Tab-separated table of C-alpha atoms in Angstrom:
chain	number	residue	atom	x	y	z
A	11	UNK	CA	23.235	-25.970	-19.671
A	12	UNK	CA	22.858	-22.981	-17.816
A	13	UNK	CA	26.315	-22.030	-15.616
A	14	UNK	CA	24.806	-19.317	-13.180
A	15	UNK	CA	21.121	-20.215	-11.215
A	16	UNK	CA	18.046	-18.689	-12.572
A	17	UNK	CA	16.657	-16.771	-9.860
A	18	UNK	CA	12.692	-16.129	-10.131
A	19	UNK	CA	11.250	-14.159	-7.704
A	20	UNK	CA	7.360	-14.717	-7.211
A	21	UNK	CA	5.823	-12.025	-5.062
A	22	UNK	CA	2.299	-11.765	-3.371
A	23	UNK	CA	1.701	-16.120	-3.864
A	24	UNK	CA	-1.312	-15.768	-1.394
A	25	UNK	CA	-3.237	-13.373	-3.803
A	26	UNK	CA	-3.159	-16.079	-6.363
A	27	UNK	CA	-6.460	-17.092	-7.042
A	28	UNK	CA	-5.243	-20.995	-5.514
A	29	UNK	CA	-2.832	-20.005	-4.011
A	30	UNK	CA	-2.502	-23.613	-1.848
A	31	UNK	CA	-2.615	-25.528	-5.152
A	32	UNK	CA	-0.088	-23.034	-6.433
A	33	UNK	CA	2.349	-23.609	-3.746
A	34	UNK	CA	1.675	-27.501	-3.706
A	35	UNK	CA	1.964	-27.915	-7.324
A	36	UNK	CA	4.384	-26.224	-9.236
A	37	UNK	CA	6.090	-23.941	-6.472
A	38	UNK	CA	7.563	-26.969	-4.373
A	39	UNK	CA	8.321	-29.322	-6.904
A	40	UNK	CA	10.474	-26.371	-8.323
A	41	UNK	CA	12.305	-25.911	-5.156
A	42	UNK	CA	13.126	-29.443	-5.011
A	43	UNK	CA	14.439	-30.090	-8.265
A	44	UNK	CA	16.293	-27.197	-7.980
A	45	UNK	CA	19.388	-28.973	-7.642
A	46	UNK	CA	19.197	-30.455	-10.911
A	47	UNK	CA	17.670	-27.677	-12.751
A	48	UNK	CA	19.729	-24.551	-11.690
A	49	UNK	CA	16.506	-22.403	-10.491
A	50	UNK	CA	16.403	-20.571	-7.112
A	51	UNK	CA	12.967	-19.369	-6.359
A	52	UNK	CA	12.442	-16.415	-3.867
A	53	UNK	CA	8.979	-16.534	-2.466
A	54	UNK	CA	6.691	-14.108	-0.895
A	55	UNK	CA	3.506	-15.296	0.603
A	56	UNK	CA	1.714	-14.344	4.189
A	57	UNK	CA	2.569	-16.853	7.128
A	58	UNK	CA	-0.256	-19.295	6.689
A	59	UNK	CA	1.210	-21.052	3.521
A	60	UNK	CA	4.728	-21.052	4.913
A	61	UNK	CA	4.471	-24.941	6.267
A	62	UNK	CA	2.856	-25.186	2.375
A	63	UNK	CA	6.794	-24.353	1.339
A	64	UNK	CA	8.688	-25.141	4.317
A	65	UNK	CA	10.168	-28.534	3.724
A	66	UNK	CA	12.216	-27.431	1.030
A	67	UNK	CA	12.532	-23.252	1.304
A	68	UNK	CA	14.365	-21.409	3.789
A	69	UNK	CA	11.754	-19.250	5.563
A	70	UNK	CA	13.051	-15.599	6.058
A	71	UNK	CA	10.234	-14.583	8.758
A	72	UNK	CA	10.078	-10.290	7.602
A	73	UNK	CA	7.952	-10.092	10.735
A	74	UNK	CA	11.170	-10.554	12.782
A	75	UNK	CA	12.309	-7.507	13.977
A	76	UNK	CA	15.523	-8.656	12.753
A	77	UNK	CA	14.373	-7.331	9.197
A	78	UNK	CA	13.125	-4.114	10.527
A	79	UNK	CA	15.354	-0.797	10.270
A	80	UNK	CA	13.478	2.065	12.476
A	81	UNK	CA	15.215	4.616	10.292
A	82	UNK	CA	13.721	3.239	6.682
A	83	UNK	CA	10.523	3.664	8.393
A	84	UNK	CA	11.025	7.285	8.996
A	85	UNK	CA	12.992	7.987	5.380
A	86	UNK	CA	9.666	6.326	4.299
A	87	UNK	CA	7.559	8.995	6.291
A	88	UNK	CA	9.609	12.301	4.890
A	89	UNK	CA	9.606	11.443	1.529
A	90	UNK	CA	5.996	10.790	1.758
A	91	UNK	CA	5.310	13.828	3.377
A	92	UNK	CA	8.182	15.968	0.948
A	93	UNK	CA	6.755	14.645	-2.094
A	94	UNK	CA	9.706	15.441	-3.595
A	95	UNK	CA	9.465	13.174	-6.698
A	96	UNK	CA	6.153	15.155	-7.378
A	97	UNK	CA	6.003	18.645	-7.208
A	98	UNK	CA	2.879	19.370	-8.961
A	99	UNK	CA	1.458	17.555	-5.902
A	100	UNK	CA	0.213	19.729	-3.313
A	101	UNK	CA	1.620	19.151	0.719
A	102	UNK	CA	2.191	21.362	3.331
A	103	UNK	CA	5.284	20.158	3.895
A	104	UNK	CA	6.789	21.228	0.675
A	105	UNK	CA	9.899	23.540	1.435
A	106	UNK	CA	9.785	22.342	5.197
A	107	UNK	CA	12.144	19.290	5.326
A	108	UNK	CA	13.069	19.718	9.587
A	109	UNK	CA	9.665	19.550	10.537
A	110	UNK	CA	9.310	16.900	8.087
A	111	UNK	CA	11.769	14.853	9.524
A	112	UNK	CA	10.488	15.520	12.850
A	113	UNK	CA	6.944	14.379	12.366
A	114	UNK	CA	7.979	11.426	10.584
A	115	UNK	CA	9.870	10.186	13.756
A	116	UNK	CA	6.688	10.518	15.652
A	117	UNK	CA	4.929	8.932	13.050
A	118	UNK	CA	7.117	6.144	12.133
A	119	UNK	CA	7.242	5.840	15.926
A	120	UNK	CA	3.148	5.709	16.279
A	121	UNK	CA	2.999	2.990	12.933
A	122	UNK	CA	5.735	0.548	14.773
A	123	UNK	CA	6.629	-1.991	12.166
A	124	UNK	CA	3.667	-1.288	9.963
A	125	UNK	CA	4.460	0.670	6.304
A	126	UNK	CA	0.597	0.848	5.193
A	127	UNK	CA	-0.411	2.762	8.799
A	128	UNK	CA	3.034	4.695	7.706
A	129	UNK	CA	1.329	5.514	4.831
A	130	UNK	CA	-2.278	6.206	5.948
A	131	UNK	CA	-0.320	8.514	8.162
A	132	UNK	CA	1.527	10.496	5.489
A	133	UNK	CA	-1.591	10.829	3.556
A	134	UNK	CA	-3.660	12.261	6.591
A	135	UNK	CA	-0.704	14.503	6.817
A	136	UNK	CA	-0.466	15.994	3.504
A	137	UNK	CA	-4.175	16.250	2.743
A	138	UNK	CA	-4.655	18.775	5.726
A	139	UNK	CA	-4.292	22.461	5.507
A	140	UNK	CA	-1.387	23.518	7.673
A	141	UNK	CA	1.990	21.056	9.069
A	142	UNK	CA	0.868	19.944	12.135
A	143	UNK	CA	1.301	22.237	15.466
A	144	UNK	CA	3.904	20.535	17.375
A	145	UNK	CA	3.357	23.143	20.468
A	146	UNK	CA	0.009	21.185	21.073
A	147	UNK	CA	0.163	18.636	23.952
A	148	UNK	CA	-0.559	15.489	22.181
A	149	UNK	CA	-0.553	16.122	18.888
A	150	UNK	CA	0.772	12.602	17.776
A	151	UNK	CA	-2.062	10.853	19.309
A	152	UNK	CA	-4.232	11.548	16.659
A	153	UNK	CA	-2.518	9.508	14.483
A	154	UNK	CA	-4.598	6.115	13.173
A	155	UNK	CA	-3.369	3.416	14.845
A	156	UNK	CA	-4.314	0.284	13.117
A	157	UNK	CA	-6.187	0.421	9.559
A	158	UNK	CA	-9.901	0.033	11.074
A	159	UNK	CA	-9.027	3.778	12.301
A	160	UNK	CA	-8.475	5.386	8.990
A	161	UNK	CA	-11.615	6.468	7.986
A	162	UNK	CA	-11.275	10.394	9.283
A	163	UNK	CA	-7.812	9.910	7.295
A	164	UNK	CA	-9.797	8.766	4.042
A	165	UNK	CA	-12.280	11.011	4.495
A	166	UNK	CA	-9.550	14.071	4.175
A	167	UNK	CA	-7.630	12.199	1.537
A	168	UNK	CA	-10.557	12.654	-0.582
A	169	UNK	CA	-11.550	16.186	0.808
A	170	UNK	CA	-8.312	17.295	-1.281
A	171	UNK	CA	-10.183	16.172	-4.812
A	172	UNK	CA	-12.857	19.079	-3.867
A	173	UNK	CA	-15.437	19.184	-6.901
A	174	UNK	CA	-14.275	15.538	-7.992
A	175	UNK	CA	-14.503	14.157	-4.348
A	176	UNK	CA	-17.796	11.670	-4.767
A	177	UNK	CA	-16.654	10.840	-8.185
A	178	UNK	CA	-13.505	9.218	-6.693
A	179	UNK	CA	-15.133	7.977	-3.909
A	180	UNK	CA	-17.628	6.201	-6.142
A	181	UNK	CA	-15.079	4.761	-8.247
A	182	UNK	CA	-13.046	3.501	-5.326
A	183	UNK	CA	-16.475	1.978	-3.771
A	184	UNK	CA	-16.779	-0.489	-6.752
A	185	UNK	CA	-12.743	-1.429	-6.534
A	186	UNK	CA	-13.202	-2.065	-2.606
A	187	UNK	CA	-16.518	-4.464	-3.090
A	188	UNK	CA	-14.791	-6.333	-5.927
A	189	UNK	CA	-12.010	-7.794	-3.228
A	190	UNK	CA	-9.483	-10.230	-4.903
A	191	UNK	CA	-8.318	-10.033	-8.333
A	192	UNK	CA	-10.166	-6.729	-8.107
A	193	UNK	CA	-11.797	-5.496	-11.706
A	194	UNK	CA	-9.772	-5.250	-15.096
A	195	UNK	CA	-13.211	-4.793	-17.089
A	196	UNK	CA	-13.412	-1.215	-17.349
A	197	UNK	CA	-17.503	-1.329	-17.908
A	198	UNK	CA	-18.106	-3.798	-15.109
A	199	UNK	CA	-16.175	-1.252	-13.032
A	200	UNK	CA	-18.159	1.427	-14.364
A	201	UNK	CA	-21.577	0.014	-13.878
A	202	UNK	CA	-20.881	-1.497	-10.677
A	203	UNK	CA	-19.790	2.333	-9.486
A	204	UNK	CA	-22.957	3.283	-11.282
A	205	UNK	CA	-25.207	1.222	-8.829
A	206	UNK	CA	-23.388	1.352	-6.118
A	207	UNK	CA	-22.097	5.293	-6.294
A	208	UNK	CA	-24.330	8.275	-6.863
A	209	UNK	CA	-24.007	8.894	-10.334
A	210	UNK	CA	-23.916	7.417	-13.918
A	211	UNK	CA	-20.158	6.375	-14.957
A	212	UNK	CA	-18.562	5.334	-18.137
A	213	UNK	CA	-15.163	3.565	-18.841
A	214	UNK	CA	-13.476	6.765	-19.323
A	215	UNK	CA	-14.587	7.630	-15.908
A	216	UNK	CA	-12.356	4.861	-15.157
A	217	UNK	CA	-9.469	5.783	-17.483
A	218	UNK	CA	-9.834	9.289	-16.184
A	219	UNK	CA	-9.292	7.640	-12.615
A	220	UNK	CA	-6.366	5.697	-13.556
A	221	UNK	CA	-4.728	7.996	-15.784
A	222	UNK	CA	-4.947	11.380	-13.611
């Protein structure tokens, strides 16, 4: 009875824990009844279910440049570096928004089409010390360049936490290890930190993770 579609938009299908029979099952015979029911289903899902859907969705390939905008890429990169929407956070790029701007372009430029290396980036960025010296030859080239190169990045993400550094670390170490749906049990995630880590955690160690 409806007069106007019911859009549902299902993001992230191929984190699903099936996500074939998810696709195969319910997603496609959605699409194709769509005519009679009134729903309109936008997708996401990583290229290697997109035959799964392609008989009847129309594929919108993001990897085509054609969805790509340079420029977001950058805005991306300054506001990550600005922090503006949280000024209790420290960055060294706080009341500098030209050089911001400026190092984004190199970064955004260095990350190509990628957001997380964007990101990975920004974070090496604003975890170090001083803005980066711009009069040194080569000074972008230090960038990481693919995600396998982030680990001098992650180590001086954490650097920032000082006293609560291994804590974090420990805590992330038991997220990283649990892979898919990752771990909503806060005392699994605790106890697996616990043997994993270097220390004895509790939920609240968790909470305190989440929370702050």
């Amino acid at each position: 009875d409806r007069r106007q579609p019911l859009i549902i938009v299902i993001d992230a299908v191929d984190e699903a824990a099936e996500p074939t029979e998810l696709a195969s099952k319910l997603l496609e015979p959605l699409a194709t009844s769509a005519g009679g029911t009134g729903i309109r289903l936008l997708v996401a899902a990583r290229p290697h279910l997109r035959d799964r859907l392609r008989a009847s969705f129309e594929v919108l390939d993001l990897d085509d440049p054609t969805y790509l905008d340079p420029a977001d890429l950058v805005e991306y990169v300054r506001r990550c570096l600005l922090l503006e929407g949280d000024p209790d956070v420290r960055t060294p790029y706080r009341d500098q928004p030209v050089l911001a701007a400026r190092v984004a372009e190199a970064a955004a430029a260095w990350a190509q089409t990628s957001f997380l290396i964007a990101w990975l980036i920004s974070q090496s960025l604003i975890a170090a010390d001083t803005v980066v010296d711009m009069q040194q030859p080569g000074w972008q080239e230090r960038f990481p360049a693919e995600v396998g190169e982030v680990g001098p990045a992650m180590r001086r993400y954490l650097d920032q936490f000082k006293a609560n550094r291994a804590k974090i670390r420990d805590l992330l170490v038991a997220l990283a290890f649990a892979e898919g749906d990752g771990l909503a049990n806060e005392e699994l995630w605790a106890a697996l930190a616990t043997r994993l880590g270097t220390d004895r955690y509790a939920p609240q160690n968790v909470r305190w993770l989440l929370q702050d």
